Amino acid sequence: MSVLYAEPTPLPEPKPSLVALLDPRSRVMGAVLFALAVVAAHGLAALGAALTVAVVLAFLARLAPVPTLKRLLALDGFMVVVLAMLPFTVPGSAMFDLFGLPASSEGARQAVAILLKANAVTLAMLALLGSMEVVALGHALGRLGVPERFVALFLFTTRYIAVLHQEYSRLRLAMRARAFRLHSSVHSWRAMGWLVGMLLVMSLERSERIHAAMRCRGFTGRFHLCDDSRAGWLDWGFGAAQAASLALMLVLDVS
Amino acid sequence: MAHIPDGILSAPVLAAGMAVSLGGIGLGLRRLAPEAVPKAAVLSAVFFVASLVHLPAGFSSVHLILNGLMGIVLGLAAYPAIVVALLLQAMLFGFGGLVVLGVNAMNMALPALAVGMVFRAVWRPGCQRRTALLGAAAGGLAVALTAIMVAASLGLSGREFLPATNLVLLSYVPVMVVEAVFTAAAIGLIARVKPELLS
């Protein structure tokens, strides 16, 4: 899967973005603190400021605008149902009537707050974490004190997602060569069930080979994290900027 | 639609989800022998890949949740595996949120564990028809339980979400039907080809 492992490109590498220069650990901590602060905030002013911070982060990380917007829209599609009902279910002063149902401004305000929160967190997450290689995230989690076995599971999983996606594409190609097309039918669903069942059986056999190969190289279940990234001046600067922006949000929220 | 985004749920629901998920991860990891990590990882990678598949259902299409199948195949290790998958989906695709990760994991993993435990207790190798029926029940039931838990997390977060919970429950019905057929087929195949994966 190209999302997980970027293909090497012959083009000269562009200068890394400011976010890419940060230590992965500061990016993880930054994302978590930002999300916690946003979820805890109430005021629209504070949430607007949070969304601005997230947009700035997205620019600093040089996220591609079109795919990012598509992702945010997909997220909003999820919430439309829940949010569209809020003005009608939250009691308060009526803003307008729809088919005799009063829509309250309090409900609309809450819907806007939720929309701001969800988009701010998702955008910041895509900017700080989504632009990072997943292996770097795994190592950062490990060095932030997440249990070793969880990190090992995470790193192995990301590795095999790429491998198994290839395998899946191969099996789908074989099905297509036999004129299989996905329809809304029990036949299609069962065929896909067999496909995933087959994938599970094949991957179990693969995992036995992996295990044998790893044991042969002295694997005892420990996964060594051999990077020694250190927090530099950029990380302290980022931490300071992050602290300042969160403090600003807090002030806006209280006032 | 098993991914609730950040900003909707109330603090007590978020805290409960986080606490349950930390416990679930801890228990799952403790039961996972160090040598079994590659196996669990390969299986959880299969589920991540399979969850990217859209299946047409009626006039729309559904994303599979696959938590029933995960619970059956992975046992207790399904909890950390689901957390890994959710973490990746959140950071790569922006599905779900960060603070709400605990609740989302709980809503998918608790049904997975329950269904997996019951299946393993009831299933015997042999009769294919029985295996398929059990598989269908497991797949459908896991989705139904997830739907109820998602609706409950919304409903417990505020009275104003109660009307929306009915729509949420309704939206899971097609997923349930597709997933029951899908799981029956997958389990049927595994029972015939590699029954040791189920016991």
PDB file of N, CA, C and O in Angstrom, chain B residues 61-133:
ATOM      1  N   SER B  61     -23.211   1.097  -0.661  1.00  0.00           N
ATOM      2  CA  SER B  61     -22.220   0.070  -0.384  1.00  0.00           C
ATOM      3  C   SER B  61     -21.860   0.154   1.091  1.00  0.00           C
ATOM      4  O   SER B  61     -22.041   1.182   1.728  1.00  0.00           O
ATOM      5  N   VAL B  62     -21.382  -0.959   1.624  1.00  0.00           N
ATOM      6  CA  VAL B  62     -21.039  -0.960   3.046  1.00  0.00           C
ATOM      7  C   VAL B  62     -19.571  -1.311   3.225  1.00  0.00           C
ATOM      8  O   VAL B  62     -18.969  -1.995   2.405  1.00  0.00           O
ATOM      9  N   HIS B  63     -19.023  -0.787   4.314  1.00  0.00           N
ATOM     10  CA  HIS B  63     -17.679  -1.149   4.753  1.00  0.00           C
ATOM     11  C   HIS B  63     -17.845  -2.261   5.760  1.00  0.00           C
ATOM     12  O   HIS B  63     -18.663  -2.157   6.658  1.00  0.00           O
ATOM     13  N   LEU B  64     -17.044  -3.300   5.629  1.00  0.00           N
ATOM     14  CA  LEU B  64     -17.158  -4.370   6.610  1.00  0.00           C
ATOM     15  C   LEU B  64     -16.485  -3.940   7.904  1.00  0.00           C
ATOM     16  O   LEU B  64     -15.531  -3.170   7.899  1.00  0.00           O
ATOM     17  N   ILE B  65     -16.996  -4.435   9.036  1.00  0.00           N
ATOM     18  CA  ILE B  65     -16.346  -4.167  10.319  1.00  0.00           C
ATOM     19  C   ILE B  65     -15.456  -5.351  10.688  1.00  0.00           C
ATOM     20  O   ILE B  65     -14.362  -5.181  11.193  1.00  0.00           O
ATOM     21  N   LEU B  66     -15.963  -6.555  10.420  1.00  0.00           N
ATOM     22  CA  LEU B  66     -15.175  -7.788  10.590  1.00  0.00           C
ATOM     23  C   LEU B  66     -14.813  -8.087  12.029  1.00  0.00           C
ATOM     24  O   LEU B  66     -13.915  -8.891  12.273  1.00  0.00           O
ATOM     25  N   ASN B  67     -15.469  -7.448  12.999  1.00  0.00           N
ATOM     26  CA  ASN B  67     -15.042  -7.710  14.374  1.00  0.00           C
ATOM     27  C   ASN B  67     -15.422  -9.114  14.828  1.00  0.00           C
ATOM     28  O   ASN B  67     -14.714  -9.704  15.633  1.00  0.00           O
ATOM     29  N   GLY B  68     -16.516  -9.673  14.279  1.00  0.00           N
ATOM     30  CA  GLY B  68     -16.883 -11.040  14.643  1.00  0.00           C
ATOM     31  C   GLY B  68     -15.793 -12.018  14.242  1.00  0.00           C
ATOM     32  O   GLY B  68     -15.310 -12.821  15.051  1.00  0.00           O
ATOM     33  N   LEU B  69     -15.366 -11.915  12.986  1.00  0.00           N
ATOM     34  CA  LEU B  69     -14.315 -12.798  12.475  1.00  0.00           C
ATOM     35  C   LEU B  69     -13.018 -12.610  13.267  1.00  0.00           C
ATOM     36  O   LEU B  69     -12.321 -13.574  13.593  1.00  0.00           O
ATOM     37  N   MET B  70     -12.707 -11.359  13.612  1.00  0.00           N
ATOM     38  CA  MET B  70     -11.490 -11.081  14.366  1.00  0.00           C
ATOM     39  C   MET B  70     -11.519 -11.741  15.730  1.00  0.00           C
ATOM     40  O   MET B  70     -10.532 -12.317  16.183  1.00  0.00           O
ATOM     41  N   GLY B  71     -12.672 -11.631  16.400  1.00  0.00           N
ATOM     42  CA  GLY B  71     -12.806 -12.218  17.729  1.00  0.00           C
ATOM     43  C   GLY B  71     -12.625 -13.728  17.669  1.00  0.00           C
ATOM     44  O   GLY B  71     -11.990 -14.330  18.541  1.00  0.00           O
ATOM     45  N   ILE B  72     -13.183 -14.357  16.612  1.00  0.00           N
ATOM     46  CA  ILE B  72     -13.097 -15.810  16.493  1.00  0.00           C
ATOM     47  C   ILE B  72     -11.655 -16.236  16.245  1.00  0.00           C
ATOM     48  O   ILE B  72     -11.149 -17.170  16.855  1.00  0.00           O
ATOM     49  N   VAL B  73     -10.970 -15.521  15.339  1.00  0.00           N
ATOM     50  CA  VAL B  73      -9.637 -15.965  14.923  1.00  0.00           C
ATOM     51  C   VAL B  73      -8.565 -15.554  15.941  1.00  0.00           C
ATOM     52  O   VAL B  73      -7.633 -16.308  16.215  1.00  0.00           O
ATOM     53  N   LEU B  74      -8.704 -14.354  16.512  1.00  0.00           N
ATOM     54  CA  LEU B  74      -7.626 -13.833  17.353  1.00  0.00           C
ATOM     55  C   LEU B  74      -7.861 -14.035  18.847  1.00  0.00           C
ATOM     56  O   LEU B  74      -6.924 -13.932  19.633  1.00  0.00           O
ATOM     57  N   GLY B  75      -9.090 -14.280  19.274  1.00  0.00           N
ATOM     58  CA  GLY B  75      -9.356 -14.393  20.706  1.00  0.00           C
ATOM     59  C   GLY B  75      -9.112 -13.062  21.397  1.00  0.00           C
ATOM     60  O   GLY B  75      -9.435 -12.008  20.846  1.00  0.00           O
ATOM     61  N   LEU B  76      -8.496 -13.110  22.574  1.00  0.00           N
ATOM     62  CA  LEU B  76      -8.284 -11.878  23.340  1.00  0.00           C
ATOM     63  C   LEU B  76      -7.355 -10.897  22.628  1.00  0.00           C
ATOM     64  O   LEU B  76      -7.429  -9.685  22.837  1.00  0.00           O
ATOM     65  N   ALA B  77      -6.477 -11.424  21.760  1.00  0.00           N
ATOM     66  CA  ALA B  77      -5.555 -10.540  21.044  1.00  0.00           C
ATOM     67  C   ALA B  77      -6.303  -9.637  20.074  1.00  0.00           C
ATOM     68  O   ALA B  77      -5.720  -8.712  19.508  1.00  0.00           O
ATOM     69  N   ALA B  78      -7.613  -9.909  19.856  1.00  0.00           N
ATOM     70  CA  ALA B  78      -8.391  -9.055  18.961  1.00  0.00           C
ATOM     71  C   ALA B  78      -8.423  -7.624  19.482  1.00  0.00           C
ATOM     72  O   ALA B  78      -8.459  -6.673  18.690  1.00  0.00           O
ATOM     73  N   TYR B  79      -8.390  -7.432  20.809  1.00  0.00           N
ATOM     74  CA  TYR B  79      -8.489  -6.058  21.345  1.00  0.00           C
ATOM     75  C   TYR B  79      -7.309  -5.195  20.900  1.00  0.00           C
ATOM     76  O   TYR B  79      -7.505  -4.178  20.229  1.00  0.00           O
ATOM     77  N   PRO B  80      -6.049  -5.589  21.249  1.00  0.00           N
ATOM     78  CA  PRO B  80      -4.947  -4.748  20.755  1.00  0.00           C
ATOM     79  C   PRO B  80      -4.901  -4.661  19.230  1.00  0.00           C
ATOM     80  O   PRO B  80      -4.544  -3.604  18.695  1.00  0.00           O
ATOM     81  N   ALA B  81      -5.288  -5.730  18.537  1.00  0.00           N
ATOM     82  CA  ALA B  81      -5.244  -5.692  17.071  1.00  0.00           C
ATOM     83  C   ALA B  81      -6.218  -4.636  16.543  1.00  0.00           C
ATOM     84  O   ALA B  81      -5.897  -3.894  15.608  1.00  0.00           O
ATOM     85  N   ILE B  82      -7.399  -4.550  17.151  1.00  0.00           N
ATOM     86  CA  ILE B  82      -8.380  -3.552  16.719  1.00  0.00           C
ATOM     87  C   ILE B  82      -7.862  -2.151  17.019  1.00  0.00           C
ATOM     88  O   ILE B  82      -8.025  -1.223  16.218  1.00  0.00           O
ATOM     89  N   VAL B  83      -7.191  -1.980  18.168  1.00  0.00           N
ATOM     90  CA  VAL B  83      -6.644  -0.658  18.509  1.00  0.00           C
ATOM     91  C   VAL B  83      -5.592  -0.238  17.481  1.00  0.00           C
ATOM     92  O   VAL B  83      -5.586   0.912  17.028  1.00  0.00           O
ATOM     93  N   VAL B  84      -4.724  -1.184  17.099  1.00  0.00           N
ATOM     94  CA  VAL B  84      -3.702  -0.865  16.093  1.00  0.00           C
ATOM     95  C   VAL B  84      -4.370  -0.421  14.787  1.00  0.00           C
ATOM     96  O   VAL B  84      -4.001   0.593  14.187  1.00  0.00           O
ATOM     97  N   ALA B  85      -5.381  -1.195  14.361  1.00  0.00           N
ATOM     98  CA  ALA B  85      -6.054  -0.867  13.095  1.00  0.00           C
ATOM     99  C   ALA B  85      -6.712   0.510  13.182  1.00  0.00           C
ATOM    100  O   ALA B  85      -6.620   1.314  12.251  1.00  0.00           O
ATOM    101  N   LEU B  86      -7.368   0.804  14.311  1.00  0.00           N
ATOM    102  CA  LEU B  86      -8.050   2.092  14.459  1.00  0.00           C
ATOM    103  C   LEU B  86      -7.059   3.244  14.476  1.00  0.00           C
ATOM    104  O   LEU B  86      -7.303   4.302  13.897  1.00  0.00           O
ATOM    105  N   LEU B  87      -5.923   3.019  15.149  1.00  0.00           N
ATOM    106  CA  LEU B  87      -4.888   4.057  15.213  1.00  0.00           C
ATOM    107  C   LEU B  87      -4.392   4.385  13.801  1.00  0.00           C
ATOM    108  O   LEU B  87      -4.251   5.559  13.420  1.00  0.00           O
ATOM    109  N   LEU B  88      -4.169   3.322  13.012  1.00  0.00           N
ATOM    110  CA  LEU B  88      -3.692   3.541  11.640  1.00  0.00           C
ATOM    111  C   LEU B  88      -4.753   4.238  10.797  1.00  0.00           C
ATOM    112  O   LEU B  88      -4.447   5.143  10.027  1.00  0.00           O
ATOM    113  N   GLN B  89      -6.014   3.808  10.937  1.00  0.00           N
ATOM    114  CA  GLN B  89      -7.076   4.440  10.152  1.00  0.00           C
ATOM    115  C   GLN B  89      -7.224   5.900  10.529  1.00  0.00           C
ATOM    116  O   GLN B  89      -7.461   6.753   9.677  1.00  0.00           O
ATOM    117  N   ALA B  90      -7.062   6.192  11.830  1.00  0.00           N
ATOM    118  CA  ALA B  90      -7.209   7.581  12.274  1.00  0.00           C
ATOM    119  C   ALA B  90      -6.080   8.436  11.721  1.00  0.00           C
ATOM    120  O   ALA B  90      -6.313   9.517  11.183  1.00  0.00           O
ATOM    121  N   MET B  91      -4.838   7.951  11.818  1.00  0.00           N
ATOM    122  CA  MET B  91      -3.734   8.832  11.412  1.00  0.00           C
ATOM    123  C   MET B  91      -3.546   8.897   9.907  1.00  0.00           C
ATOM    124  O   MET B  91      -3.108   9.902   9.389  1.00  0.00           O
ATOM    125  N   LEU B  92      -3.906   7.834   9.189  1.00  0.00           N
ATOM    126  CA  LEU B  92      -3.691   7.851   7.738  1.00  0.00           C
ATOM    127  C   LEU B  92      -4.890   8.399   6.981  1.00  0.00           C
ATOM    128  O   LEU B  92      -4.743   9.119   6.007  1.00  0.00           O
ATOM    129  N   PHE B  93      -6.094   8.039   7.405  1.00  0.00           N
ATOM    130  CA  PHE B  93      -7.272   8.415   6.643  1.00  0.00           C
ATOM    131  C   PHE B  93      -8.145   9.439   7.356  1.00  0.00           C
ATOM    132  O   PHE B  93      -9.132   9.912   6.795  1.00  0.00           O
ATOM    133  N   GLY B  94      -7.835   9.747   8.615  1.00  0.00           N
ATOM    134  CA  GLY B  94      -8.673  10.691   9.344  1.00  0.00           C
ATOM    135  C   GLY B  94     -10.015  10.117   9.766  1.00  0.00           C
ATOM    136  O   GLY B  94     -10.947  10.860  10.040  1.00  0.00           O
ATOM    137  N   PHE B  95     -10.148   8.774   9.827  1.00  0.00           N
ATOM    138  CA  PHE B  95     -11.396   8.173  10.318  1.00  0.00           C
ATOM    139  C   PHE B  95     -11.385   8.214  11.833  1.00  0.00           C
ATOM    140  O   PHE B  95     -10.423   7.789  12.453  1.00  0.00           O
ATOM    141  N   GLY B  96     -12.483   8.647  12.424  1.00  0.00           N
ATOM    142  CA  GLY B  96     -12.537   8.667  13.880  1.00  0.00           C
ATOM    143  C   GLY B  96     -11.667   9.778  14.410  1.00  0.00           C
ATOM    144  O   GLY B  96     -11.247  10.665  13.671  1.00  0.00           O
ATOM    145  N   GLY B  97     -11.382   9.753  15.711  1.00  0.00           N
ATOM    146  CA  GLY B  97     -10.584  10.815  16.305  1.00  0.00           C
ATOM    147  C   GLY B  97      -9.520  10.238  17.195  1.00  0.00           C
ATOM    148  O   GLY B  97      -9.265   9.026  17.171  1.00  0.00           O
ATOM    149  N   LEU B  98      -8.910  11.097  17.985  1.00  0.00           N
ATOM    150  CA  LEU B  98      -7.804  10.672  18.834  1.00  0.00           C
ATOM    151  C   LEU B  98      -8.279  10.388  20.262  1.00  0.00           C
ATOM    152  O   LEU B  98      -8.011   9.332  20.820  1.00  0.00           O
ATOM    153  N   VAL B  99      -9.012  11.351  20.824  1.00  0.00           N
ATOM    154  CA  VAL B  99      -9.469  11.187  22.203  1.00  0.00           C
ATOM    155  C   VAL B  99     -10.554  10.115  22.265  1.00  0.00           C
ATOM    156  O   VAL B  99     -10.719   9.422  23.265  1.00  0.00           O
ATOM    157  N   VAL B 100     -11.304   9.977  21.142  1.00  0.00           N
ATOM    158  CA  VAL B 100     -12.438   9.069  21.108  1.00  0.00           C
ATOM    159  C   VAL B 100     -11.990   7.647  20.740  1.00  0.00           C
ATOM    160  O   VAL B 100     -12.793   6.727  20.705  1.00  0.00           O
ATOM    161  N   LEU B 101     -10.670   7.471  20.547  1.00  0.00           N
ATOM    162  CA  LEU B 101     -10.138   6.172  20.126  1.00  0.00           C
ATOM    163  C   LEU B 101     -10.536   5.057  21.101  1.00  0.00           C
ATOM    164  O   LEU B 101     -10.884   3.958  20.688  1.00  0.00           O
ATOM    165  N   GLY B 102     -10.490   5.371  22.401  1.00  0.00           N
ATOM    166  CA  GLY B 102     -10.840   4.363  23.398  1.00  0.00           C
ATOM    167  C   GLY B 102     -12.265   3.883  23.237  1.00  0.00           C
ATOM    168  O   GLY B 102     -12.536   2.678  23.280  1.00  0.00           O
ATOM    169  N   VAL B 103     -13.192   4.816  23.022  1.00  0.00           N
ATOM    170  CA  VAL B 103     -14.598   4.434  22.873  1.00  0.00           C
ATOM    171  C   VAL B 103     -14.789   3.642  21.587  1.00  0.00           C
ATOM    172  O   VAL B 103     -15.456   2.604  21.577  1.00  0.00           O
ATOM    173  N   ASN B 104     -14.211   4.116  20.486  1.00  0.00           N
ATOM    174  CA  ASN B 104     -14.356   3.403  19.216  1.00  0.00           C
ATOM    175  C   ASN B 104     -13.808   1.990  19.318  1.00  0.00           C
ATOM    176  O   ASN B 104     -14.409   1.048  18.804  1.00  0.00           O
ATOM    177  N   ALA B 105     -12.652   1.851  19.991  1.00  0.00           N
ATOM    178  CA  ALA B 105     -12.058   0.519  20.141  1.00  0.00           C
ATOM    179  C   ALA B 105     -12.969  -0.360  20.980  1.00  0.00           C
ATOM    180  O   ALA B 105     -13.222  -1.518  20.638  1.00  0.00           O
ATOM    181  N   MET B 106     -13.512   0.210  22.068  1.00  0.00           N
ATOM    182  CA  MET B 106     -14.387  -0.570  22.940  1.00  0.00           C
ATOM    183  C   MET B 106     -15.624  -1.042  22.167  1.00  0.00           C
ATOM    184  O   MET B 106     -16.038  -2.190  22.276  1.00  0.00           O
ATOM    185  N   ASN B 107     -16.214  -0.136  21.373  1.00  0.00           N
ATOM    186  CA  ASN B 107     -17.443  -0.482  20.654  1.00  0.00           C
ATOM    187  C   ASN B 107     -17.240  -1.614  19.662  1.00  0.00           C
ATOM    188  O   ASN B 107     -18.176  -2.334  19.347  1.00  0.00           O
ATOM    189  N   MET B 108     -16.036  -1.758  19.140  1.00  0.00           N
ATOM    190  CA  MET B 108     -15.804  -2.850  18.194  1.00  0.00           C
ATOM    191  C   MET B 108     -15.210  -4.073  18.871  1.00  0.00           C
ATOM    192  O   MET B 108     -15.486  -5.198  18.466  1.00  0.00           O
ATOM    193  N   ALA B 109     -14.372  -3.855  19.897  1.00  0.00           N
ATOM    194  CA  ALA B 109     -13.614  -4.977  20.443  1.00  0.00           C
ATOM    195  C   ALA B 109     -14.429  -5.789  21.449  1.00  0.00           C
ATOM    196  O   ALA B 109     -14.310  -7.011  21.476  1.00  0.00           O
ATOM    197  N   LEU B 110     -15.257  -5.154  22.272  1.00  0.00           N
ATOM    198  CA  LEU B 110     -16.020  -5.949  23.244  1.00  0.00           C
ATOM    199  C   LEU B 110     -16.945  -6.940  22.539  1.00  0.00           C
ATOM    200  O   LEU B 110     -16.974  -8.117  22.908  1.00  0.00           O
ATOM    201  N   PRO B 111     -17.710  -6.510  21.486  1.00  0.00           N
ATOM    202  CA  PRO B 111     -18.495  -7.509  20.753  1.00  0.00           C
ATOM    203  C   PRO B 111     -17.622  -8.590  20.132  1.00  0.00           C
ATOM    204  O   PRO B 111     -18.003  -9.771  20.127  1.00  0.00           O
ATOM    205  N   ALA B 112     -16.428  -8.202  19.643  1.00  0.00           N
ATOM    206  CA  ALA B 112     -15.538  -9.194  19.041  1.00  0.00           C
ATOM    207  C   ALA B 112     -15.173 -10.260  20.069  1.00  0.00           C
ATOM    208  O   ALA B 112     -15.255 -11.463  19.795  1.00  0.00           O
ATOM    209  N   LEU B 113     -14.789  -9.825  21.283  1.00  0.00           N
ATOM    210  CA  LEU B 113     -14.386 -10.782  22.314  1.00  0.00           C
ATOM    211  C   LEU B 113     -15.551 -11.676  22.712  1.00  0.00           C
ATOM    212  O   LEU B 113     -15.406 -12.893  22.830  1.00  0.00           O
ATOM    213  N   ALA B 114     -16.743 -11.067  22.891  1.00  0.00           N
ATOM    214  CA  ALA B 114     -17.906 -11.838  23.326  1.00  0.00           C
ATOM    215  C   ALA B 114     -18.255 -12.899  22.293  1.00  0.00           C
ATOM    216  O   ALA B 114     -18.401 -14.090  22.629  1.00  0.00           O
ATOM    217  N   VAL B 115     -18.344 -12.470  21.030  1.00  0.00           N
ATOM    218  CA  VAL B 115     -18.732 -13.397  19.972  1.00  0.00           C
ATOM    219  C   VAL B 115     -17.676 -14.485  19.807  1.00  0.00           C
ATOM    220  O   VAL B 115     -18.004 -15.675  19.659  1.00  0.00           O
ATOM    221  N   GLY B 116     -16.405 -14.090  19.865  1.00  0.00           N
ATOM    222  CA  GLY B 116     -15.332 -15.064  19.703  1.00  0.00           C
ATOM    223  C   GLY B 116     -15.367 -16.124  20.782  1.00  0.00           C
ATOM    224  O   GLY B 116     -15.216 -17.317  20.518  1.00  0.00           O
ATOM    225  N   MET B 117     -15.617 -15.683  22.030  1.00  0.00           N
ATOM    226  CA  MET B 117     -15.641 -16.630  23.140  1.00  0.00           C
ATOM    227  C   MET B 117     -16.772 -17.629  22.980  1.00  0.00           C
ATOM    228  O   MET B 117     -16.574 -18.836  23.140  1.00  0.00           O
ATOM    229  N   VAL B 118     -17.965 -17.126  22.618  1.00  0.00           N
ATOM    230  CA  VAL B 118     -19.118 -18.018  22.460  1.00  0.00           C
ATOM    231  C   VAL B 118     -18.871 -18.990  21.309  1.00  0.00           C
ATOM    232  O   VAL B 118     -19.110 -20.197  21.426  1.00  0.00           O
ATOM    233  N   PHE B 119     -18.347 -18.457  20.203  1.00  0.00           N
ATOM    234  CA  PHE B 119     -18.116 -19.327  19.034  1.00  0.00           C
ATOM    235  C   PHE B 119     -17.159 -20.459  19.383  1.00  0.00           C
ATOM    236  O   PHE B 119     -17.402 -21.614  19.076  1.00  0.00           O
ATOM    237  N   ARG B 120     -16.056 -20.091  20.056  1.00  0.00           N
ATOM    238  CA  ARG B 120     -15.062 -21.115  20.371  1.00  0.00           C
ATOM    239  C   ARG B 120     -15.626 -22.167  21.328  1.00  0.00           C
ATOM    240  O   ARG B 120     -15.224 -23.322  21.302  1.00  0.00           O
ATOM    241  N   ALA B 121     -16.556 -21.748  22.202  1.00  0.00           N
ATOM    242  CA  ALA B 121     -17.138 -22.697  23.150  1.00  0.00           C
ATOM    243  C   ALA B 121     -18.105 -23.635  22.443  1.00  0.00           C
ATOM    244  O   ALA B 121     -18.227 -24.797  22.826  1.00  0.00           O
ATOM    245  N   VAL B 122     -18.811 -23.131  21.415  1.00  0.00           N
ATOM    246  CA  VAL B 122     -19.893 -23.914  20.813  1.00  0.00           C
ATOM    247  C   VAL B 122     -19.422 -24.724  19.616  1.00  0.00           C
ATOM    248  O   VAL B 122     -19.914 -25.816  19.363  1.00  0.00           O
ATOM    249  N   TRP B 123     -18.427 -24.193  18.877  1.00  0.00           N
ATOM    250  CA  TRP B 123     -18.059 -24.804  17.596  1.00  0.00           C
ATOM    251  C   TRP B 123     -17.339 -26.134  17.766  1.00  0.00           C
ATOM    252  O   TRP B 123     -16.486 -26.277  18.632  1.00  0.00           O
ATOM    253  N   ARG B 124     -17.736 -27.135  16.944  1.00  0.00           N
ATOM    254  CA  ARG B 124     -17.021 -28.406  16.881  1.00  0.00           C
ATOM    255  C   ARG B 124     -16.694 -28.655  15.425  1.00  0.00           C
ATOM    256  O   ARG B 124     -17.526 -28.406  14.558  1.00  0.00           O
ATOM    257  N   PRO B 125     -15.487 -29.202  15.145  1.00  0.00           N
ATOM    258  CA  PRO B 125     -15.185 -29.490  13.742  1.00  0.00           C
ATOM    259  C   PRO B 125     -16.117 -30.579  13.231  1.00  0.00           C
ATOM    260  O   PRO B 125     -16.574 -31.426  13.993  1.00  0.00           O
ATOM    261  N   GLY B 126     -16.431 -30.519  11.961  1.00  0.00           N
ATOM    262  CA  GLY B 126     -17.314 -31.533  11.389  1.00  0.00           C
ATOM    263  C   GLY B 126     -18.374 -30.905  10.516  1.00  0.00           C
ATOM    264  O   GLY B 126     -18.088 -30.480   9.406  1.00  0.00           O
ATOM    265  N   CYS B 127     -19.577 -30.815  11.068  1.00  0.00           N
ATOM    266  CA  CYS B 127     -20.740 -30.417  10.267  1.00  0.00           C
ATOM    267  C   CYS B 127     -20.553 -29.046   9.614  1.00  0.00           C
ATOM    268  O   CYS B 127     -20.387 -28.033  10.292  1.00  0.00           O
ATOM    269  N   GLN B 128     -20.574 -29.001   8.299  1.00  0.00           N
ATOM    270  CA  GLN B 128     -20.352 -27.744   7.571  1.00  0.00           C
ATOM    271  C   GLN B 128     -21.512 -26.776   7.723  1.00  0.00           C
ATOM    272  O   GLN B 128     -21.329 -25.570   7.819  1.00  0.00           O
ATOM    273  N   ARG B 129     -22.727 -27.342   7.729  1.00  0.00           N
ATOM    274  CA  ARG B 129     -23.918 -26.510   7.817  1.00  0.00           C
ATOM    275  C   ARG B 129     -23.935 -25.743   9.139  1.00  0.00           C
ATOM    276  O   ARG B 129     -24.175 -24.547   9.183  1.00  0.00           O
ATOM    277  N   ARG B 130     -23.612 -26.481  10.202  1.00  0.00           N
ATOM    278  CA  ARG B 130     -23.585 -25.895  11.535  1.00  0.00           C
ATOM    279  C   ARG B 130     -22.520 -24.805  11.617  1.00  0.00           C
ATOM    280  O   ARG B 130     -22.742 -23.730  12.170  1.00  0.00           O
ATOM    281  N   THR B 131     -21.356 -25.072  11.024  1.00  0.00           N
ATOM    282  CA  THR B 131     -20.277 -24.088  11.021  1.00  0.00           C
ATOM    283  C   THR B 131     -20.723 -22.801  10.330  1.00  0.00           C
ATOM    284  O   THR B 131     -20.507 -21.701  10.844  1.00  0.00           O
ATOM    285  N   ALA B 132     -21.371 -22.979   9.165  1.00  0.00           N
ATOM    286  CA  ALA B 132     -21.814 -21.799   8.412  1.00  0.00           C
ATOM    287  C   ALA B 132     -22.843 -21.013   9.211  1.00  0.00           C
ATOM    288  O   ALA B 132     -22.790 -19.777   9.287  1.00  0.00           O
ATOM    289  N   LEU B 133     -23.777 -21.729   9.835  1.00  0.00           N
ATOM    290  CA  LEU B 133     -24.816 -21.044  10.627  1.00  0.00           C
ATOM    291  C   LEU B 133     -24.195 -20.297  11.800  1.00  0.00           C
ATOM    292  O   LEU B 133     -24.526 -19.138  12.074  1.00  0.00           O
TER     293      LEU B 133
END
